[in-house]
Amino acid sequence: MKLLIPGPVTTRPEVRAAMDADFAPWDPDFRPLYAEVRARLAALAGHVLATHAVLPLQGAGHFAVEAAIRTLVPPEGGLLIPMVGNYAARMARLAREVGRRVVELPVSPVAPADAAAVGTALAADPTLSHVGFVYSETSSGIVHDVHAVGAAARGAGRRMLVDAVSAFGALPLDLSAQPEIDAAVFTANKCLEGVPGLAYVIARIDALRGAEGRAGSWSLDLADIFLAGERDGWGGFRFTPPAQVLAALRRALQLLADEGGPPARLARYRANARTLHEGMQAIGLTPYLASAVQGPIGVNVHAPADPAWSLENFVTALKARGFLISNFYNTARPSFRVGCIGAITPDDMDRFVAAVDAALQAMGVRDRGPDCQDRAASSG
Ligand SMILES: *Cc1c(COP(=O)(O)O)cnc(C)c1O
């Protein structure tokens, strides 16, 4: 079975095999494993070990986004969030739930965020301390310009938190060249092609030093994770780590290096997305985005207008053909979503296009033109 969801992704057998052991996290054999992952991640982020801390957090990406907001956005500050899609909305909710002020900047759902509008919004409200930015918006499939928006934040003298969850490991991110970024957040199970259960925040040490006692949560306090690392050495966790997940991530990071690093991985994902985007059109379906704005992480496709269409039946029919896609959509109009990331190739995408064609025929879907009625998304 191939998982064509943009996380958790299809993994390589070597990655899953790395979990086939028991670990005592305090054991001297485990500590180098943790240290190797830390060094590789810092290198991927722009060789930032001197200026940034690589902070692991057990659990999902949301936990790490919340931890970054709690720790780095002061209660008297606030977040400007360009509303690029579902994950931006989730960041806004996380911030509000912890009592931080949020200003939402509207953004078109089918085009990249406008950096000039970010600059204007910051100029209008000097109390906004941070920009909360989703680099690759997984729900829409659009990659936003982290350099241009970062430059706008820097020009306005503000800080930035970047949700790089579906970007890190493939799309370029050089924290040494973007000093306005206080923290970048990602997980093991997207472009790094590890398994789920572990998130990371790479944060500026100068920002962490000023943030002690601010988080209002011990579990989600990045400053405390940083202090524990400084105090006890960077080979341990405060609480029980998902050791097998970490072992799998080490193997996945070695495989990323073997592949040729993020540029090679991005090229493969782009080829996957292109094969899918073109393949859907070749069988009469309509991708949601124009190819000029289609990112490499996932492709949304308009649901066919035919009354025989049912997303649930379609997902089941594809599963019988060896592919699992998301069983919900996040777009205004009905769609289905296909992930292009993970241990998959353009050949897999060709086979997937054939499976879609066969599934639609089996379902009796004749009219493959887009269903363009506006409806609420099927999942918030
Ligand atoms: C997957 C993802 C997350 C985190 O999701 P979790 O389910 O919490 O791991 C956050 N932001 C983006 C853009 C994502 O794609």
PDB file of N, CA and C in Angstrom, residues 47 61 63 105 137 142 149 153 165 175 190 204-205 250 260 288 290-291 302 306 321 348 366:
ATOM      1  N   HIS A  47      23.437  25.129   8.808  1.00  0.00           N
ATOM      2  CA  HIS A  47      24.622  25.018   9.675  1.00  0.00           C
ATOM      3  C   HIS A  47      24.547  26.039  10.805  1.00  0.00           C
ATOM      4  N   GLY A  61       3.109  17.860  15.165  1.00  0.00           N
ATOM      5  CA  GLY A  61       3.555  19.191  14.790  1.00  0.00           C
ATOM      6  C   GLY A  61       2.813  20.308  15.518  1.00  0.00           C
ATOM      7  N   PHE A  63       1.880  20.411  18.492  1.00  0.00           N
ATOM      8  CA  PHE A  63       2.461  20.637  19.820  1.00  0.00           C
ATOM      9  C   PHE A  63       3.653  21.596  19.701  1.00  0.00           C
ATOM     10  N   LEU A 105      -4.447  38.107   8.372  1.00  0.00           N
ATOM     11  CA  LEU A 105      -4.316  38.830   7.106  1.00  0.00           C
ATOM     12  C   LEU A 105      -4.904  37.954   5.996  1.00  0.00           C
ATOM     13  N   GLU A 137       1.800  25.486   2.502  1.00  0.00           N
ATOM     14  CA  GLU A 137       0.461  25.252   3.062  1.00  0.00           C
ATOM     15  C   GLU A 137      -0.068  23.934   2.482  1.00  0.00           C
ATOM     16  N   ILE A 142       0.078  25.162  -1.992  1.00  0.00           N
ATOM     17  CA  ILE A 142       0.870  26.323  -2.435  1.00  0.00           C
ATOM     18  C   ILE A 142       2.072  26.531  -1.510  1.00  0.00           C
ATOM     19  N   VAL A 149       8.446  37.331   2.548  1.00  0.00           N
ATOM     20  CA  VAL A 149       7.693  37.660   3.757  1.00  0.00           C
ATOM     21  C   VAL A 149       8.659  37.901   4.917  1.00  0.00           C
ATOM     22  N   ALA A 153       9.089  41.253   7.277  1.00  0.00           N
ATOM     23  CA  ALA A 153       9.127  41.239   8.750  1.00  0.00           C
ATOM     24  C   ALA A 153      10.408  41.919   9.251  1.00  0.00           C
ATOM     25  N   VAL A 165       6.504  22.617   8.457  1.00  0.00           N
ATOM     26  CA  VAL A 165       6.268  21.185   8.655  1.00  0.00           C
ATOM     27  C   VAL A 165       6.272  20.428   7.333  1.00  0.00           C
ATOM     28  N   LEU A 175      18.315  29.238   7.828  1.00  0.00           N
ATOM     29  CA  LEU A 175      18.061  30.135   8.960  1.00  0.00           C
ATOM     30  C   LEU A 175      19.227  31.091   9.186  1.00  0.00           C
ATOM     31  N   LYS A 190       7.208  14.040   7.485  1.00  0.00           N
ATOM     32  CA  LYS A 190       6.803  14.623   6.195  1.00  0.00           C
ATOM     33  C   LYS A 190       7.990  14.521   5.230  1.00  0.00           C
ATOM     34  N   ARG A 204      16.287  30.352  17.653  1.00  0.00           N
ATOM     35  CA  ARG A 204      17.447  31.197  17.949  1.00  0.00           C
ATOM     36  C   ARG A 204      17.742  31.165  19.447  1.00  0.00           C
ATOM     37  N   ILE A 205      19.014  30.972  19.769  1.00  0.00           N
ATOM     38  CA  ILE A 205      19.394  30.901  21.183  1.00  0.00           C
ATOM     39  C   ILE A 205      19.136  32.241  21.868  1.00  0.00           C
ATOM     40  N   ARG A 250      16.992   8.975  12.334  1.00  0.00           N
ATOM     41  CA  ARG A 250      18.413   8.968  11.989  1.00  0.00           C
ATOM     42  C   ARG A 250      18.630   8.257  10.652  1.00  0.00           C
ATOM     43  N   GLY A 260      21.094  12.935  -2.024  1.00  0.00           N
ATOM     44  CA  GLY A 260      21.640  14.181  -2.564  1.00  0.00           C
ATOM     45  C   GLY A 260      21.113  15.395  -1.825  1.00  0.00           C
ATOM     46  N   TYR A 288      -6.921  21.677  -8.992  1.00  0.00           N
ATOM     47  CA  TYR A 288      -7.452  22.882  -8.358  1.00  0.00           C
ATOM     48  C   TYR A 288      -6.619  24.107  -8.703  1.00  0.00           C
ATOM     49  N   ALA A 290      -3.540  26.218 -10.906  1.00  0.00           N
ATOM     50  CA  ALA A 290      -2.774  26.330 -12.151  1.00  0.00           C
ATOM     51  C   ALA A 290      -1.366  25.796 -11.896  1.00  0.00           C
ATOM     52  N   SER A 291      -0.737  25.248 -12.940  1.00  0.00           N
ATOM     53  CA  SER A 291       0.578  24.638 -12.718  1.00  0.00           C
ATOM     54  C   SER A 291       1.595  25.661 -12.225  1.00  0.00           C
ATOM     55  N   HIS A 302     -10.245  18.903  -8.477  1.00  0.00           N
ATOM     56  CA  HIS A 302     -11.689  19.111  -8.371  1.00  0.00           C
ATOM     57  C   HIS A 302     -12.413  17.768  -8.413  1.00  0.00           C
ATOM     58  N   ASP A 306     -20.139  14.545 -11.824  1.00  0.00           N
ATOM     59  CA  ASP A 306     -21.052  13.411 -12.029  1.00  0.00           C
ATOM     60  C   ASP A 306     -21.737  12.988 -10.716  1.00  0.00           C
ATOM     61  N   ARG A 321      -6.856  -0.703  -5.002  1.00  0.00           N
ATOM     62  CA  ARG A 321      -5.841  -0.693  -6.068  1.00  0.00           C
ATOM     63  C   ARG A 321      -4.460  -0.312  -5.536  1.00  0.00           C
ATOM     64  N   ASP A 348       5.392   5.651  -9.550  1.00  0.00           N
ATOM     65  CA  ASP A 348       4.239   5.416  -8.665  1.00  0.00           C
ATOM     66  C   ASP A 348       3.083   6.325  -9.065  1.00  0.00           C
ATOM     67  N   ARG A 366     -18.942   9.345 -15.211  1.00  0.00           N
ATOM     68  CA  ARG A 366     -18.702   9.662 -16.626  1.00  0.00           C
ATOM     69  C   ARG A 366     -18.292  11.115 -16.815  1.00  0.00           C
TER      70      ARG A 366
END
